[in-house]
mmCIF file of N, CA and C in Angstrom:
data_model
loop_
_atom_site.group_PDB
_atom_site.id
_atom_site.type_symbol
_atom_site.label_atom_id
_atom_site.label_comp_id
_atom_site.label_asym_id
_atom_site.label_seq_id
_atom_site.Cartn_x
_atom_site.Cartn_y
_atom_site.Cartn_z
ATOM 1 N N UNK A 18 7.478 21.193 265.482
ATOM 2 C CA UNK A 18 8.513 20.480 266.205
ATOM 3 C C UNK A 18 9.831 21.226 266.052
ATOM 4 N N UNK A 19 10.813 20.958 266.781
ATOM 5 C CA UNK A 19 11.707 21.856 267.041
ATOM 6 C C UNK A 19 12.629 21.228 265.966
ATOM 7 N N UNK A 20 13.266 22.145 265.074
ATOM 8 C CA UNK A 20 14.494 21.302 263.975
ATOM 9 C C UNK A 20 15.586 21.003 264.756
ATOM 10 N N UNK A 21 16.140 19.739 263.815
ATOM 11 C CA UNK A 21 17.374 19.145 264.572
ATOM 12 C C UNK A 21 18.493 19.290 263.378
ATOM 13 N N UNK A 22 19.376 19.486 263.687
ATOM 14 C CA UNK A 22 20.341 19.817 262.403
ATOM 15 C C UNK A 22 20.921 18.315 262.175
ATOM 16 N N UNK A 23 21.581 17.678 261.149
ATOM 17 C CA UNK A 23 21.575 16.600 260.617
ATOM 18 C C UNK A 23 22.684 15.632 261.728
ATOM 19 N N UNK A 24 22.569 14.761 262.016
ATOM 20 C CA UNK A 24 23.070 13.268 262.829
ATOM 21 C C UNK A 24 23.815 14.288 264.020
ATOM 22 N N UNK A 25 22.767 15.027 265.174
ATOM 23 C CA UNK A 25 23.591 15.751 265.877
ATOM 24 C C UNK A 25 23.159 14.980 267.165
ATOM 25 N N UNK A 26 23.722 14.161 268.260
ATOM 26 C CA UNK A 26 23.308 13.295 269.347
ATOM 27 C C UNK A 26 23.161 14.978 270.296
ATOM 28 N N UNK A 27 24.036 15.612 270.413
ATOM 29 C CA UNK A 27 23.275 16.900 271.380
ATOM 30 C C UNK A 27 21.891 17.184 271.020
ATOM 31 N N UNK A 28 22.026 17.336 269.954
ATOM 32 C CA UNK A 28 20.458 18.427 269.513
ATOM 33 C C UNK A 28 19.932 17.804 269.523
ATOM 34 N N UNK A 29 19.380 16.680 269.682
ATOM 35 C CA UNK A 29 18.630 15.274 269.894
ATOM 36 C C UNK A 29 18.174 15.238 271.522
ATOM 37 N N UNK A 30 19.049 15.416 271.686
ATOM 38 C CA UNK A 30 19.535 15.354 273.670
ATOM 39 C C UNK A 30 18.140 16.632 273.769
ATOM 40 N N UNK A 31 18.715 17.454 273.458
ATOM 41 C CA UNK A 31 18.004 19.112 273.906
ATOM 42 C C UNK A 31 16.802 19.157 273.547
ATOM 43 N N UNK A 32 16.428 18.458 272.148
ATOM 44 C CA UNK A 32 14.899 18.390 271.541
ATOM 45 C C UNK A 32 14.265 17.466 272.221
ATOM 46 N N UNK A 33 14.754 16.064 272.857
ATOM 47 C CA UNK A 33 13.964 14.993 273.388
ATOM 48 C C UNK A 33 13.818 15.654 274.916
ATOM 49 N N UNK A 34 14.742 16.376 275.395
ATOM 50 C CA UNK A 34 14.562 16.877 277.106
ATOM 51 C C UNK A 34 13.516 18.132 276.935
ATOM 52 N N UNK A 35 13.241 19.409 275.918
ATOM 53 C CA UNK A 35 11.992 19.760 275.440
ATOM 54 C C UNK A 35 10.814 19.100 275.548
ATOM 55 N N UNK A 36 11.142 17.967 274.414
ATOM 56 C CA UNK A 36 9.476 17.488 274.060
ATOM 57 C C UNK A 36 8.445 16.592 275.601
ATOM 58 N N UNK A 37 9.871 16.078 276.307
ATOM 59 C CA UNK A 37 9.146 15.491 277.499
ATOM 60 C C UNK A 37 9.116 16.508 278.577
ATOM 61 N N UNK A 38 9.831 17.746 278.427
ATOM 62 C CA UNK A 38 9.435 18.848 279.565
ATOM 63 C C UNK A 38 8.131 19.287 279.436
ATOM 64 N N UNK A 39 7.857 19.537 277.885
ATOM 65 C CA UNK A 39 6.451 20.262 277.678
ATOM 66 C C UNK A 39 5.403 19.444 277.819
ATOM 67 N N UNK A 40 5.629 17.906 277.449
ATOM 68 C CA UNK A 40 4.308 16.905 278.374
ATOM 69 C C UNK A 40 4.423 16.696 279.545
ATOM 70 N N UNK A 41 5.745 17.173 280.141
ATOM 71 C CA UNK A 41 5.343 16.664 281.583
ATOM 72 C C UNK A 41 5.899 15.479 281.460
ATOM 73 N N UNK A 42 6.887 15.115 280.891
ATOM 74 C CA UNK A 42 7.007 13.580 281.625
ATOM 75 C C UNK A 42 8.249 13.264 282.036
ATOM 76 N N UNK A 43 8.482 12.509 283.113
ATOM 77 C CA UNK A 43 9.962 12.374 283.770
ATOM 78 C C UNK A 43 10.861 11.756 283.078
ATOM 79 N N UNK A 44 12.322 11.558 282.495
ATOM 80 C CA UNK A 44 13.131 10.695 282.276
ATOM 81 C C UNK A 44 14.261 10.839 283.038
ATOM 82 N N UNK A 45 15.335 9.553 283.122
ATOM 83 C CA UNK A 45 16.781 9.528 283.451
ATOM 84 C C UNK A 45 17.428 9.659 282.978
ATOM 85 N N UNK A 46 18.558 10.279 283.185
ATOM 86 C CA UNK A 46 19.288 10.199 281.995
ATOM 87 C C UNK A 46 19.551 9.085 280.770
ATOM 88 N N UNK A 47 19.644 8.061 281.310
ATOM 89 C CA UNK A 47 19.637 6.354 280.617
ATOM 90 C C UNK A 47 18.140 6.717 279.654
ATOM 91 N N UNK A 48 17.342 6.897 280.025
ATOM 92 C CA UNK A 48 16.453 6.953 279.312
ATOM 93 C C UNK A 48 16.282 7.992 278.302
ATOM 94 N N UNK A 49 16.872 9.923 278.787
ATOM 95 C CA UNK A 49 17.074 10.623 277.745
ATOM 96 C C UNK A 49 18.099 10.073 276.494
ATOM 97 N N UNK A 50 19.318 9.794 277.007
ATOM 98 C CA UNK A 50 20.624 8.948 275.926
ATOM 99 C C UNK A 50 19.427 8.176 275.093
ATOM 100 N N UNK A 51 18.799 7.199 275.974
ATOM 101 C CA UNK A 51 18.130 5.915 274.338
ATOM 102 C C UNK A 51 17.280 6.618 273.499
ATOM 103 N N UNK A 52 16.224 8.004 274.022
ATOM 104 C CA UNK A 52 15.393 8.350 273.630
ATOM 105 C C UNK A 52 15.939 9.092 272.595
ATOM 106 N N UNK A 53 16.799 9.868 272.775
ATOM 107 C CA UNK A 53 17.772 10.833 271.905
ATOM 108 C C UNK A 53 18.510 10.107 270.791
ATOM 109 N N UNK A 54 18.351 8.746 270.824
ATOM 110 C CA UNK A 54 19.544 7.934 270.176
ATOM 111 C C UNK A 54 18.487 7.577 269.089
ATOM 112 N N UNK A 55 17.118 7.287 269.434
ATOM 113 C CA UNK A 55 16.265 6.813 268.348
ATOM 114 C C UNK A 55 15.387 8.166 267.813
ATOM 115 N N UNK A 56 15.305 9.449 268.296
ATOM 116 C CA UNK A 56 15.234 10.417 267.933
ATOM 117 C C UNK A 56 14.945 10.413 266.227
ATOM 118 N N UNK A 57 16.256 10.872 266.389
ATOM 119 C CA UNK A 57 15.902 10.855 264.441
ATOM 120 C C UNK A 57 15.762 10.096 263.550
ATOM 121 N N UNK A 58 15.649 9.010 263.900
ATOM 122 C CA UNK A 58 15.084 7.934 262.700
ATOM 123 C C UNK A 58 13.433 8.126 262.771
ATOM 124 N N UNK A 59 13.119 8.118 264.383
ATOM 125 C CA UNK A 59 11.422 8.718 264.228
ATOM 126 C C UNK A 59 11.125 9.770 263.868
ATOM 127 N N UNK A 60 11.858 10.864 263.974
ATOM 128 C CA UNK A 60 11.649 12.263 263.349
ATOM 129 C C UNK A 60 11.922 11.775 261.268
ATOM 130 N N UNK A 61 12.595 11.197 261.127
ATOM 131 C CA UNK A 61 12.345 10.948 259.443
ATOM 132 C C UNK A 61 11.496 10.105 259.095
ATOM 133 N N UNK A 62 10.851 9.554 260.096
ATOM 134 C CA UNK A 62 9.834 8.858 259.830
ATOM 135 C C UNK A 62 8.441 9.614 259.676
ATOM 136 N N UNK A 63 8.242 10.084 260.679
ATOM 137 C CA UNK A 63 7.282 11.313 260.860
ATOM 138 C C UNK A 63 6.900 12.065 259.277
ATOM 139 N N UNK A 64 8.352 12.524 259.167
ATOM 140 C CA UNK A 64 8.514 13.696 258.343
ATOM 141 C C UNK A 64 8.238 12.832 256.869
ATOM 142 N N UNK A 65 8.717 11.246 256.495
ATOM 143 C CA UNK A 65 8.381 10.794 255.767
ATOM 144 C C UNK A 65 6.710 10.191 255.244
ATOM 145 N N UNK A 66 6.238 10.596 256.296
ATOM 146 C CA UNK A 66 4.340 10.253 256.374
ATOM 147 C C UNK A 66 3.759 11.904 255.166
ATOM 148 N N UNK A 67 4.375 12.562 255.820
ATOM 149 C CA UNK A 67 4.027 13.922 255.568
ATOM 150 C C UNK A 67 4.727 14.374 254.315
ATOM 151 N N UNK A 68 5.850 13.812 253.633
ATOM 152 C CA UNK A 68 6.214 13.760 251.864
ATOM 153 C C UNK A 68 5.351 13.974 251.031
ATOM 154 N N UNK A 69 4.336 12.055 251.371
ATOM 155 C CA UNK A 69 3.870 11.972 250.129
ATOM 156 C C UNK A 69 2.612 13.162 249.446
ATOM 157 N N UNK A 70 2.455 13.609 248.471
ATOM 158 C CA UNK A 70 1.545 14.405 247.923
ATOM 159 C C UNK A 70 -0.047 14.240 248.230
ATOM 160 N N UNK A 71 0.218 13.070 247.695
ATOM 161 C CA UNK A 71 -1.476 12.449 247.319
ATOM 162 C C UNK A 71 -1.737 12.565 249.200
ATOM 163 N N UNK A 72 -0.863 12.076 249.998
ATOM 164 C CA UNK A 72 -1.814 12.143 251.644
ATOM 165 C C UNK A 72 -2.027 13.326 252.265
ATOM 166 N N UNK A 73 -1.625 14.499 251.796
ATOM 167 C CA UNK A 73 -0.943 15.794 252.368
ATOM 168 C C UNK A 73 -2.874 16.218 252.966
ATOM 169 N N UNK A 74 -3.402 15.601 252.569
ATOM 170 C CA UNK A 74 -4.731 16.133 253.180
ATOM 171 C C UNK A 74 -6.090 15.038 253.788
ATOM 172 N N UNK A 75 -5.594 13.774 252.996
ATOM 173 C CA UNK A 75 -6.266 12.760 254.039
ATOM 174 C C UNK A 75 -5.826 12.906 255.494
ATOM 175 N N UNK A 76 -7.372 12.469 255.732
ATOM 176 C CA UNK A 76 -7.178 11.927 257.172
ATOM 177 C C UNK A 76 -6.533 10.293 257.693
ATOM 178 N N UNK A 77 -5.493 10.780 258.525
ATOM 179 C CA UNK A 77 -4.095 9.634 258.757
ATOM 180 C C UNK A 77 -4.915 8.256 259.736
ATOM 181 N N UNK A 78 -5.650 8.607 260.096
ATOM 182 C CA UNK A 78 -6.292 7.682 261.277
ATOM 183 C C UNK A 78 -7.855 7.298 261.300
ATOM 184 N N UNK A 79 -8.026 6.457 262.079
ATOM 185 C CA UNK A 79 -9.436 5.470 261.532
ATOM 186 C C UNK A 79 -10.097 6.686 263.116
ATOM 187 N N UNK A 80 -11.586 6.042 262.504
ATOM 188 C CA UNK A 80 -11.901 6.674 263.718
ATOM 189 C C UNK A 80 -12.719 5.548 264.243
ATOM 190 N N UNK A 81 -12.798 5.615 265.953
ATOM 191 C CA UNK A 81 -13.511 5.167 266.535
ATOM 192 C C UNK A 81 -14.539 5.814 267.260
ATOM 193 N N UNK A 82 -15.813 5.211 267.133
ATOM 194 C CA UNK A 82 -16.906 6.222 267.658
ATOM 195 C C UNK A 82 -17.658 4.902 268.688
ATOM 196 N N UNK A 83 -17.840 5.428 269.978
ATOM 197 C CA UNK A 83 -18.609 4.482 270.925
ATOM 198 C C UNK A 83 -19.976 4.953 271.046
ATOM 199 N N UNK A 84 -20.768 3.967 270.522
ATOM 200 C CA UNK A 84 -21.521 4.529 270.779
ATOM 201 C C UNK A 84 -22.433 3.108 271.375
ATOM 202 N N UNK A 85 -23.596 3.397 272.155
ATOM 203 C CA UNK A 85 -24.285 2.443 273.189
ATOM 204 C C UNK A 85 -25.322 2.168 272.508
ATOM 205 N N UNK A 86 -25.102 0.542 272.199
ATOM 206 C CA UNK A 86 -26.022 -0.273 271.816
ATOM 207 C C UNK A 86 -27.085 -0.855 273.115
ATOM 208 N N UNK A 87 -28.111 -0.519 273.117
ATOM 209 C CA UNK A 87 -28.949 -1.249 274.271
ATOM 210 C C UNK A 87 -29.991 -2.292 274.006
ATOM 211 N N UNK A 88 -29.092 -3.542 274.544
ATOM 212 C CA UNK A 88 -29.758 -5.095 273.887
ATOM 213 C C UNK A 88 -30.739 -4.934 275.070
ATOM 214 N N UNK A 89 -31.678 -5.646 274.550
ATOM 215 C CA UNK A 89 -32.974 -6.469 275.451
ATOM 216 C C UNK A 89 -32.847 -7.741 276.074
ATOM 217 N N UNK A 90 -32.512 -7.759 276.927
ATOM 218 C CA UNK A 90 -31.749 -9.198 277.678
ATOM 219 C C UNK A 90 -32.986 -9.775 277.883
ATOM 220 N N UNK A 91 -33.999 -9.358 278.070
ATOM 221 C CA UNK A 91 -35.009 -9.562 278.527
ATOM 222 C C UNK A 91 -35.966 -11.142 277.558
ATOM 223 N N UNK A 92 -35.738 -10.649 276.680
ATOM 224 C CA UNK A 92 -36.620 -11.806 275.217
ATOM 225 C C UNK A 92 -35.282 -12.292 275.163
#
């Protein structure tokens, strides 16, 4: 992820208009400003998942696996 230097609302601006250029996704300006505004509290959040020691190598997420049960409606 791209670094943001500490409580900077530009570099916030420039990293959030990045991260939705490179997915592809549209915003307004109204929407870059809010996105940019909550920016770095989710970026220390992020970065706070990734601190602790002991998780640095678990896996963060459950998994879901579909797989097809085929009932006998029949009996």
């Amino acid at each position: 992820m791209p670094e943001l230097s500490p409580a900077s609302t530009v570099d916030a601006v420039d990293v959030v208009r990045k991260l939705l250029d490179v997915a592809s996704l549209p915003a307004s300006e109204v929407e870059l400003a809010a996105y940019a505004a909550a920016y770095p509290a989710q970026r220390a959040g992020i970065e706070a998942l990734y601190a602790v020691p002991e998780a640095r190598y678990v896996d963060p997420a459950l998994r879901f696996r579909a797989e097809g049960v085929i009932e006998d409606w029949a009996h």
